[in-house]
PDB file of C-alpha atoms in Angstrom:
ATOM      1  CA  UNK A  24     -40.410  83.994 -81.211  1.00  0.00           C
ATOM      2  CA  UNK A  25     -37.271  85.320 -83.144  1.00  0.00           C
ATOM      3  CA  UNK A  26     -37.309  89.195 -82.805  1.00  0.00           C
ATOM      4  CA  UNK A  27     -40.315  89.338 -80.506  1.00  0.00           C
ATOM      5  CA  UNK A  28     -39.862  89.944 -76.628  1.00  0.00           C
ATOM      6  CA  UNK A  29     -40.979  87.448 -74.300  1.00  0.00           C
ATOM      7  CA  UNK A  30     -43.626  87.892 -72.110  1.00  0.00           C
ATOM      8  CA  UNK A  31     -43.682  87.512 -67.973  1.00  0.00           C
ATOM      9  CA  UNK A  32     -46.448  85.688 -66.207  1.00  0.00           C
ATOM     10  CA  UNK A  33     -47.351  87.671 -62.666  1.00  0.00           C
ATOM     11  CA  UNK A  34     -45.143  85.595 -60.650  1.00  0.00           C
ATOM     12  CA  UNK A  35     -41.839  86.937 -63.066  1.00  0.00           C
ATOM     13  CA  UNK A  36     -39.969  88.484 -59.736  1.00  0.00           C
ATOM     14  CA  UNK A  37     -40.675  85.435 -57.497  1.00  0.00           C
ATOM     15  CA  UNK A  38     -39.066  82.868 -59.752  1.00  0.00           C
ATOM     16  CA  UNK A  39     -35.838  85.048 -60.233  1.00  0.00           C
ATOM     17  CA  UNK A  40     -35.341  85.384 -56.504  1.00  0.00           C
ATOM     18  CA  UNK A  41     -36.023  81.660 -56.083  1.00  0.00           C
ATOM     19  CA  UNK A  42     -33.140  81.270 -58.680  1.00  0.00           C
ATOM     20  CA  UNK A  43     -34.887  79.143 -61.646  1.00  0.00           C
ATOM     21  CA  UNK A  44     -33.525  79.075 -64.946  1.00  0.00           C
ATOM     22  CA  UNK A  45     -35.735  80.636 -66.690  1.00  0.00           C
ATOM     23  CA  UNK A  46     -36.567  79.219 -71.023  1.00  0.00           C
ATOM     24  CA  UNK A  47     -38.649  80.694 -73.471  1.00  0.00           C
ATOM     25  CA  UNK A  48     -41.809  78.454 -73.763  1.00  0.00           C
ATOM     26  CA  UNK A  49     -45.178  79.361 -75.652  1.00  0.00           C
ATOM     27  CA  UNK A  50     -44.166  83.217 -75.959  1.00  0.00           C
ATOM     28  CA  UNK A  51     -43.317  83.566 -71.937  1.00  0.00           C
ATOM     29  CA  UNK A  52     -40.343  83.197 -69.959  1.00  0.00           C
ATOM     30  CA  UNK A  53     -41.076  80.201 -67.767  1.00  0.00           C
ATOM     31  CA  UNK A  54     -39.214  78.245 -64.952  1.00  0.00           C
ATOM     32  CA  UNK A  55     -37.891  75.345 -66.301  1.00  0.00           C
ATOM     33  CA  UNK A  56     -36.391  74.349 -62.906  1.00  0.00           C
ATOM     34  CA  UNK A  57     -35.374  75.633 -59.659  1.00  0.00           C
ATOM     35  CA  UNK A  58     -31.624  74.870 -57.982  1.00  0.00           C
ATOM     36  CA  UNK A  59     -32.892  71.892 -56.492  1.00  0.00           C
ATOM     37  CA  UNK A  60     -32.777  70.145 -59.890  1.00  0.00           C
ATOM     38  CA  UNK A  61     -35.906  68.385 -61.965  1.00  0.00           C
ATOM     39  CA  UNK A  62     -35.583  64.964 -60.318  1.00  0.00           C
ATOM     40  CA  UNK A  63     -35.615  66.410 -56.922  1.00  0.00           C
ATOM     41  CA  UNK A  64     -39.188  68.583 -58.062  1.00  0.00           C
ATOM     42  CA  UNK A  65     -40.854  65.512 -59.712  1.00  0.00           C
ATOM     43  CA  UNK A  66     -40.086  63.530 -56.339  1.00  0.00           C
ATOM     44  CA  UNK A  67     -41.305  66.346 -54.236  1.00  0.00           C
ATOM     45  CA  UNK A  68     -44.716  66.347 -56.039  1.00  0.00           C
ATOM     46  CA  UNK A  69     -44.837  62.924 -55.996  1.00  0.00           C
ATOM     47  CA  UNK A  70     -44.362  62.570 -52.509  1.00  0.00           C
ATOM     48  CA  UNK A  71     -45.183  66.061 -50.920  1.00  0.00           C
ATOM     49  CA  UNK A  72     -46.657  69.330 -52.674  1.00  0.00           C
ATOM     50  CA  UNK A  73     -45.102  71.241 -55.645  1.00  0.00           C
ATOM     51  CA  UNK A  74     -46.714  75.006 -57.136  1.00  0.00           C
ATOM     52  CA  UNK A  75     -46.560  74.955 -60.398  1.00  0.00           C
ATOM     53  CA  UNK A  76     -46.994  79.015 -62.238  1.00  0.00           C
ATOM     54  CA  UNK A  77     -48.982  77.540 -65.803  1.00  0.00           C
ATOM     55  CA  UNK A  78     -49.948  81.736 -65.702  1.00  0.00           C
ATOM     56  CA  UNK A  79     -49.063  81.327 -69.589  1.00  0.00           C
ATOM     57  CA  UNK A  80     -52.248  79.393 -70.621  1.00  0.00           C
ATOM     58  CA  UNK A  81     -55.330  80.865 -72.027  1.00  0.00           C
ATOM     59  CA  UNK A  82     -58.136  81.934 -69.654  1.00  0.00           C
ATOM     60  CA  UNK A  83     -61.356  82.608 -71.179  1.00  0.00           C
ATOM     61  CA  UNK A  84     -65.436  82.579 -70.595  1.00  0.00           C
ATOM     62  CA  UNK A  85     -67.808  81.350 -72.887  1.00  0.00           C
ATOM     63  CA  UNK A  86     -71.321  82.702 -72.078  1.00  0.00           C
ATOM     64  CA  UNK A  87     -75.024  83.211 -73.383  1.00  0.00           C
ATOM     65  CA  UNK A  88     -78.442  81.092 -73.530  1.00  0.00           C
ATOM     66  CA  UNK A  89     -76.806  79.018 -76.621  1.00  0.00           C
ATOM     67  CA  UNK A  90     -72.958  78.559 -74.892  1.00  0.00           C
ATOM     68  CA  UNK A  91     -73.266  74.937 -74.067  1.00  0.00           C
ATOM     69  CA  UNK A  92     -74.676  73.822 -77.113  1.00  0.00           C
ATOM     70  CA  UNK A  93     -72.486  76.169 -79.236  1.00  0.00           C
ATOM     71  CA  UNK A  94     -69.370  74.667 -77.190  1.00  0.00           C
ATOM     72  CA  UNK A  95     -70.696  71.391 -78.022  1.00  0.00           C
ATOM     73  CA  UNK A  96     -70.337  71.707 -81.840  1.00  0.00           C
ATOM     74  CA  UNK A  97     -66.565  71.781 -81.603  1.00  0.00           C
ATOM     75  CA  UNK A  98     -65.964  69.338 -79.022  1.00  0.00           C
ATOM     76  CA  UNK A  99     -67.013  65.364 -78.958  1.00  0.00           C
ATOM     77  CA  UNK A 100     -67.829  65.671 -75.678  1.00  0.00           C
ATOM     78  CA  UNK A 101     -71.181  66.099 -73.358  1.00  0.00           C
ATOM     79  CA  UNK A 102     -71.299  70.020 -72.512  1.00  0.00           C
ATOM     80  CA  UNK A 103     -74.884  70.330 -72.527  1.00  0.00           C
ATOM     81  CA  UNK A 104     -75.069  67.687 -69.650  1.00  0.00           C
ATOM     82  CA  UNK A 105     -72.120  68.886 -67.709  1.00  0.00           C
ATOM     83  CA  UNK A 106     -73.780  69.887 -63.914  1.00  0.00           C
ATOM     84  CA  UNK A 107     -73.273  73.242 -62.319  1.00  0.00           C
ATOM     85  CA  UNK A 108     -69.620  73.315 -60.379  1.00  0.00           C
ATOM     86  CA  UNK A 109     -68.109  70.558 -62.075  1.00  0.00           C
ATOM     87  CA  UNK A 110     -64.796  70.319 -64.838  1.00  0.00           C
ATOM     88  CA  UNK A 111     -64.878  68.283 -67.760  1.00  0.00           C
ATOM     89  CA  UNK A 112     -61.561  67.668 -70.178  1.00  0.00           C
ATOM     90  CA  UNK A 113     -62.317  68.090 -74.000  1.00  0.00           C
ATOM     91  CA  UNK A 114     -60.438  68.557 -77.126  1.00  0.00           C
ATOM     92  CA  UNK A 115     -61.170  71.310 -79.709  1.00  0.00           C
ATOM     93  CA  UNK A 116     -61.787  70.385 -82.961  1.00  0.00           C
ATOM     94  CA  UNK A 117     -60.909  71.775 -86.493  1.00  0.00           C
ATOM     95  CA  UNK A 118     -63.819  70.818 -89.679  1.00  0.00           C
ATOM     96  CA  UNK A 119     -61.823  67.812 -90.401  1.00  0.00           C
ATOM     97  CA  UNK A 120     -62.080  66.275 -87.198  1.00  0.00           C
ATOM     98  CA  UNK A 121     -58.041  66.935 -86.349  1.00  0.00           C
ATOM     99  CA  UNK A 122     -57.504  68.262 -82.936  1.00  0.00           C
ATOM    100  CA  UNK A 123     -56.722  72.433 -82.605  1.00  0.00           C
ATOM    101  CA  UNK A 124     -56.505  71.733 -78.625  1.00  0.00           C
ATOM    102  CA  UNK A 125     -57.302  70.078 -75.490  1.00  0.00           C
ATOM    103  CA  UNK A 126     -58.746  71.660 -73.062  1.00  0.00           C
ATOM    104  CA  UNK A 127     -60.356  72.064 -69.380  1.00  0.00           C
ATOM    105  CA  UNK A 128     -64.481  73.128 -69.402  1.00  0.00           C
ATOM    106  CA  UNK A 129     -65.943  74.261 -66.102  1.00  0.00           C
ATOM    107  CA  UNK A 130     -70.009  75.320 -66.231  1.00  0.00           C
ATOM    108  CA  UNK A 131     -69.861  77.861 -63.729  1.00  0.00           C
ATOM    109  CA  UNK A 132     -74.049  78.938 -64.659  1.00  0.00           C
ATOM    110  CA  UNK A 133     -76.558  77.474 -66.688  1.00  0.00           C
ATOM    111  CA  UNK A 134     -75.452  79.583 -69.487  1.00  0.00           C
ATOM    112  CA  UNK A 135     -71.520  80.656 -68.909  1.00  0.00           C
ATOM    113  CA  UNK A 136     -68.501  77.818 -69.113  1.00  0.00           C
ATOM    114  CA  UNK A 137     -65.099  78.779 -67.940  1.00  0.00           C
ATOM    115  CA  UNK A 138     -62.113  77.383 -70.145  1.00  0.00           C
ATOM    116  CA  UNK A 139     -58.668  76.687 -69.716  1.00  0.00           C
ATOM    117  CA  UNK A 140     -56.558  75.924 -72.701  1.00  0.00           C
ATOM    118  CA  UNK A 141     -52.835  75.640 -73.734  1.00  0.00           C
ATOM    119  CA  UNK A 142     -50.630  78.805 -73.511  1.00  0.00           C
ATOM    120  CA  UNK A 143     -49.069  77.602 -77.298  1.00  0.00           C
ATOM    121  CA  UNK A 144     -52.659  77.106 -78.681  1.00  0.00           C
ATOM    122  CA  UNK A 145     -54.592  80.050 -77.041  1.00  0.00           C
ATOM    123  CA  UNK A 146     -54.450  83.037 -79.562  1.00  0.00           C
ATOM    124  CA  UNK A 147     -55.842  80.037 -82.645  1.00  0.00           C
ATOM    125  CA  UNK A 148     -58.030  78.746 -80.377  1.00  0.00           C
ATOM    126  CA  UNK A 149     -59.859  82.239 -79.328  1.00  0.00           C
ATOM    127  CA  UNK A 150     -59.747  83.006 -83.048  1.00  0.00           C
ATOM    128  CA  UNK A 151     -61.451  79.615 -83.726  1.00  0.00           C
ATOM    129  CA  UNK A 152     -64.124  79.942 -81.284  1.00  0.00           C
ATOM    130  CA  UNK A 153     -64.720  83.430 -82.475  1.00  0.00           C
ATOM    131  CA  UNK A 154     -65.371  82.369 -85.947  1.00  0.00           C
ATOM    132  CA  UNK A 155     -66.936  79.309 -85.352  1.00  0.00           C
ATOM    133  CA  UNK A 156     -69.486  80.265 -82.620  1.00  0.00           C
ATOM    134  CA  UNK A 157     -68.461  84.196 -81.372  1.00  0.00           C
ATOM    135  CA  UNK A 158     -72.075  84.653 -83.556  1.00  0.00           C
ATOM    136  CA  UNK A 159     -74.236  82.706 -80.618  1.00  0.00           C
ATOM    137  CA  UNK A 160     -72.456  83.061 -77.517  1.00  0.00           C
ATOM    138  CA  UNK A 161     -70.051  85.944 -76.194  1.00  0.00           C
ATOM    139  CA  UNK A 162     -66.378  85.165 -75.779  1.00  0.00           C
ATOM    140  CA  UNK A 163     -64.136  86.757 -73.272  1.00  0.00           C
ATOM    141  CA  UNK A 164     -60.970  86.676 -72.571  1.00  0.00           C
ATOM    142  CA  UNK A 165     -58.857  87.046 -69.119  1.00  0.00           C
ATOM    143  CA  UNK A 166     -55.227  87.766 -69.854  1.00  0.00           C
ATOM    144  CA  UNK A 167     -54.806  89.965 -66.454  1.00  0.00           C
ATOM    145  CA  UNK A 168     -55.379  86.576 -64.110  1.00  0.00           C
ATOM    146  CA  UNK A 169     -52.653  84.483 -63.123  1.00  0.00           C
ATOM    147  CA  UNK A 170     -52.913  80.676 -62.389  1.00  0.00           C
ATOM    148  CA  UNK A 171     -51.253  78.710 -60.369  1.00  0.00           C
ATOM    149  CA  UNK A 172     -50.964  74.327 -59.936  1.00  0.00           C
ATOM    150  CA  UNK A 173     -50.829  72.847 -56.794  1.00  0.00           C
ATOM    151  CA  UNK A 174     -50.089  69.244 -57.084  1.00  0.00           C
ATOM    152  CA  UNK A 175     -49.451  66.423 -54.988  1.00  0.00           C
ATOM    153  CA  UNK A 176     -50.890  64.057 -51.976  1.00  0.00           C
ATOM    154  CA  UNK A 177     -50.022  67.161 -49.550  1.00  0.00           C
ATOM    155  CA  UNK A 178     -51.775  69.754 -51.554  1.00  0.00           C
ATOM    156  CA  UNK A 179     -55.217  69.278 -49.805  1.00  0.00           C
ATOM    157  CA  UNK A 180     -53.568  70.221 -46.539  1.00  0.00           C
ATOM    158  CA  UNK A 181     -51.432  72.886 -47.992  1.00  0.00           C
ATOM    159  CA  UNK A 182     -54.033  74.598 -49.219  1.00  0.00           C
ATOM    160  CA  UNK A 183     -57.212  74.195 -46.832  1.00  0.00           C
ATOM    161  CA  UNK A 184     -55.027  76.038 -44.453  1.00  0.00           C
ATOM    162  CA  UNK A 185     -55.510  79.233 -46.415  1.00  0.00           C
ATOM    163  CA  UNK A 186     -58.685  78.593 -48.112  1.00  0.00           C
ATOM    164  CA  UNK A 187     -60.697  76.368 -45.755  1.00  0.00           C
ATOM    165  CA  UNK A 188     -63.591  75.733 -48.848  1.00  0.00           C
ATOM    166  CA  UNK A 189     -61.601  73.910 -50.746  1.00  0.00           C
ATOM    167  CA  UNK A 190     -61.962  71.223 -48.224  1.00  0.00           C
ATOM    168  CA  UNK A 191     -64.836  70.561 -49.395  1.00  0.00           C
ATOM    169  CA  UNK A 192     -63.381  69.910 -53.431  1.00  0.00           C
ATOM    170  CA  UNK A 193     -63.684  66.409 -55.221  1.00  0.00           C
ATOM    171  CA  UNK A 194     -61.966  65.946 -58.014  1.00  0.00           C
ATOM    172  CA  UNK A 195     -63.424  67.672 -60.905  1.00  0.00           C
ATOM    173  CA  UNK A 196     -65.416  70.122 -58.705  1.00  0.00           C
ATOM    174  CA  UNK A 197     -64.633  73.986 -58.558  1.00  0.00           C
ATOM    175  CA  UNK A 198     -65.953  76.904 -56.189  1.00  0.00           C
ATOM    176  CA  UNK A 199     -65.197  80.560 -56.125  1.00  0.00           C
ATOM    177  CA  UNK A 200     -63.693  81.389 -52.553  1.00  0.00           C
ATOM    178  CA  UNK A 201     -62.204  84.444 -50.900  1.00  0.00           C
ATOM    179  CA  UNK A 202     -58.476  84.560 -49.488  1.00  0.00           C
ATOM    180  CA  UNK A 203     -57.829  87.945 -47.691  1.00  0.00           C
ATOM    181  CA  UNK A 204     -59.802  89.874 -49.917  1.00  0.00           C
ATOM    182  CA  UNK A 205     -58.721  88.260 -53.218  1.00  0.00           C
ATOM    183  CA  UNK A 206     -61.248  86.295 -55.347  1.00  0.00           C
ATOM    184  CA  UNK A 207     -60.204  82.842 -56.517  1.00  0.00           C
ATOM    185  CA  UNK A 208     -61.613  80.174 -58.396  1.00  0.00           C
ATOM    186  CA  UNK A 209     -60.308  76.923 -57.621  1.00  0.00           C
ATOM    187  CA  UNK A 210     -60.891  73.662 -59.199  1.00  0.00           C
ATOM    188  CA  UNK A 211     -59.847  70.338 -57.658  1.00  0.00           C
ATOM    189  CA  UNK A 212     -57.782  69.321 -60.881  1.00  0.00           C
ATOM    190  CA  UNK A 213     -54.357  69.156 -62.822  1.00  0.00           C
ATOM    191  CA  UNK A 214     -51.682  67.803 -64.872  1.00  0.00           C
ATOM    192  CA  UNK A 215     -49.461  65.444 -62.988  1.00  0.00           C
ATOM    193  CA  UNK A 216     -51.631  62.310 -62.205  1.00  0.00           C
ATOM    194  CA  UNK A 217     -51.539  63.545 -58.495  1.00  0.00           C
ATOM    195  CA  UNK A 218     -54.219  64.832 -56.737  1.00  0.00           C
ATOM    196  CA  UNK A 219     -54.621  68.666 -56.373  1.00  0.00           C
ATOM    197  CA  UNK A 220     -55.427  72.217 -57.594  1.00  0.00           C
ATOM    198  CA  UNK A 221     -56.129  74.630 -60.460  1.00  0.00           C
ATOM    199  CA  UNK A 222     -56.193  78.408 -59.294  1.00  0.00           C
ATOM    200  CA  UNK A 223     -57.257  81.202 -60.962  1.00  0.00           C
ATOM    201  CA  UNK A 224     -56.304  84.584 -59.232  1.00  0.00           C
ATOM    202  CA  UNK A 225     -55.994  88.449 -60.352  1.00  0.00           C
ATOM    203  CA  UNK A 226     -52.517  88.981 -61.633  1.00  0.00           C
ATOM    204  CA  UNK A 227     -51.959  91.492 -58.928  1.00  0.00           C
ATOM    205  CA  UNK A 228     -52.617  89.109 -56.113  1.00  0.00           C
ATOM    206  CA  UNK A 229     -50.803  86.049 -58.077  1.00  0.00           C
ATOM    207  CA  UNK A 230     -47.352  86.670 -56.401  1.00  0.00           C
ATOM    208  CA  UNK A 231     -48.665  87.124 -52.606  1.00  0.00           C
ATOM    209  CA  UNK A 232     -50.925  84.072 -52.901  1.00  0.00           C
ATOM    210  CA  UNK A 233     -47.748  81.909 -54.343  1.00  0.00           C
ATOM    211  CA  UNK A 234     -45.555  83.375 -51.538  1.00  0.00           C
ATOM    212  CA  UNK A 235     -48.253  82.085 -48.856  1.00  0.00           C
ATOM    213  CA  UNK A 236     -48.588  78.802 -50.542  1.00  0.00           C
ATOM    214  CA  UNK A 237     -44.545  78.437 -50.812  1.00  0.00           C
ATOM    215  CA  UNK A 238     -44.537  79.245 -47.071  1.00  0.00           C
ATOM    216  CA  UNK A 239     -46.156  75.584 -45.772  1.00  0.00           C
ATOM    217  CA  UNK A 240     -43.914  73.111 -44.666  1.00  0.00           C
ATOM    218  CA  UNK A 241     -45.660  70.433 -47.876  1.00  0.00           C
ATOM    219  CA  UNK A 242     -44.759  73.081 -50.418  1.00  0.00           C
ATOM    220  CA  UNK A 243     -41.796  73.527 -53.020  1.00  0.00           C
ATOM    221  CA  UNK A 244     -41.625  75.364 -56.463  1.00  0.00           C
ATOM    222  CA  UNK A 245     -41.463  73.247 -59.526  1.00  0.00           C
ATOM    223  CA  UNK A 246     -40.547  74.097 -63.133  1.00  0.00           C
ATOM    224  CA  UNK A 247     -41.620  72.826 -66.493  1.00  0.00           C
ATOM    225  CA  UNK A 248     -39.315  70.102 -66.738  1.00  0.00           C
ATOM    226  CA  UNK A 249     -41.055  68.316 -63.564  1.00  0.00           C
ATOM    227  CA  UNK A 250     -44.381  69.291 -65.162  1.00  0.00           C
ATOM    228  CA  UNK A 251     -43.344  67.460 -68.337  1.00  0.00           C
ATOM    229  CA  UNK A 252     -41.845  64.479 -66.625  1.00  0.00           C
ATOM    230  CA  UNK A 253     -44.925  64.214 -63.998  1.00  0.00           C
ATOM    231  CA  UNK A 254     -47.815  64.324 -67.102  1.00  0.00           C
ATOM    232  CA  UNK A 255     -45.649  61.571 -69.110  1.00  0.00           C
ATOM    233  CA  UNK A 256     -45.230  59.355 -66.201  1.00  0.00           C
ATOM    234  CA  UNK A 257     -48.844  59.961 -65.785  1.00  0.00           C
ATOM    235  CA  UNK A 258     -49.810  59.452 -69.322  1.00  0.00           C
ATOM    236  CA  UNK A 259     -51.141  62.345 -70.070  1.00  0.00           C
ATOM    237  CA  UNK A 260     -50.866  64.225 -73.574  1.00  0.00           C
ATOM    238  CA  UNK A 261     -48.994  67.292 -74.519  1.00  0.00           C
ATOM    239  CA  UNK A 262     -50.396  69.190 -77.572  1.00  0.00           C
ATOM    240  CA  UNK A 263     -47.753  69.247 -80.308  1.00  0.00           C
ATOM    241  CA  UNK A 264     -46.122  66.172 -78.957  1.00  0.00           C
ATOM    242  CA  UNK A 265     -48.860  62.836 -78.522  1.00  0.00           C
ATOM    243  CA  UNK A 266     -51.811  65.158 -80.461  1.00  0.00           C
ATOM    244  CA  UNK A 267     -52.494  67.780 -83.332  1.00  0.00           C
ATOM    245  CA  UNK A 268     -54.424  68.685 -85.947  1.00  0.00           C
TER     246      UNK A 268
END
């Protein structure tokens, strides 16, 4: 990113007053740790409730009468058979088989799929699915929502308390839900091998929702560095470092 400015996820003011040291990662400034120290954040989600601010990676719908089996041709995975409501993890593939990306797949309508994928990966990976399929299904992207990670045993509790639907979450699962006006869309899912939560909220709301989150007794900020410790503990990939193309 030499000679190109960074960019700032919503929640840009909240980690500065919290006092994390903020890195250059995947074109954004992100919190690679707060004064508590990495060690301390890992433990925390391990043993409590940690909000993770993953606002960097790519939020996009994929939607039209031919969007699950268009989908389908670039990932070896079931999306045709995927039910309504429920998350499925996939990997996007190039012609030769080599992987562009994984990715999270939600079917939120017969014909429309939300996606998730990497904040490193996301401008190839919209260009990919525009060339590859953009011709049988529309593609849309959502840079103006945020998304925040709650992880950890506590994060049911944390959470429930502010959005009383996602109660009703298994893993996997996802519902749109309402808190104080602002429209979510949470899936019971993550990174970190704990259980917990994916949100998706409008940038504009991202920074009151973490504060409310932040204020139960369960919850503590957590950088990157946790993030990377918690998924490797957990065995689970990072693109660029266990897969590629």
């Amino acid at each position: 990113m030499s000679g190109t400015a960074l960019l700032s996820t919503p929640l840009a003011r909240l980690h500065q007053e919290l006092g994390a040291r903020m890195v250059p990662f995947a074109g954004y400034s992100m919190p690679v740790q707060y004064p508590s120290g990495l060690m301390t954040e890992h433990l925390h989600v391990r043993e409590h409730a940690g909000l993770f601010d993953v606002s960097h990676m790519g939020q996009l719908r994929v939607s039209g009468p031919q969007a699950a089996s268009a989908l389908e041709s670039l990932m070896p995975v079931d999306v045709v058979g995927l039910g309504l409501g429920k998350q499925r993890y996939g990997l996007l593939l190039n012609d030769a088989g080599g992987i562009i990306d994984d990715l999270m797949f939600f079917r939120e309508a017969n014909d429309s799929f939300f996606l998730i994928v990497n904040g490193a990966c996301k401008v190839g990976d919209i260009a990919h699915l525009r060339e590859k399929i953009g011709a049988r299904c529309t593609i849309e992207t959502l840079p103006e929502h945020g998304l925040l990670a709650l992880q950890g045993p506590q994060a049911a509790a944390a959470l429930t308390r502010l959005v009383p639907e996602a109660a009703q979450l298994v893993f996997m699962n996802g519902i749109r839900a309402d808190w104080q006006g602002t429209p979510l869309f949470i899936t019971r899912s993550g990174y970190t091998g704990e259980d917990g939560f994916e949100i998706s909220v409008p940038g504009e709301r991202a920074e009151a929702l973490a504060r409310a989150l932040l204020a139960e007794p369960e919850v503590k900020p957590i950088g990157l560095g946790a993030r990377n410790s918690l998924r490797l503990e957990a065995g689970l990939c990072l693109y660029g470092n266990d897969i590629d193309a």
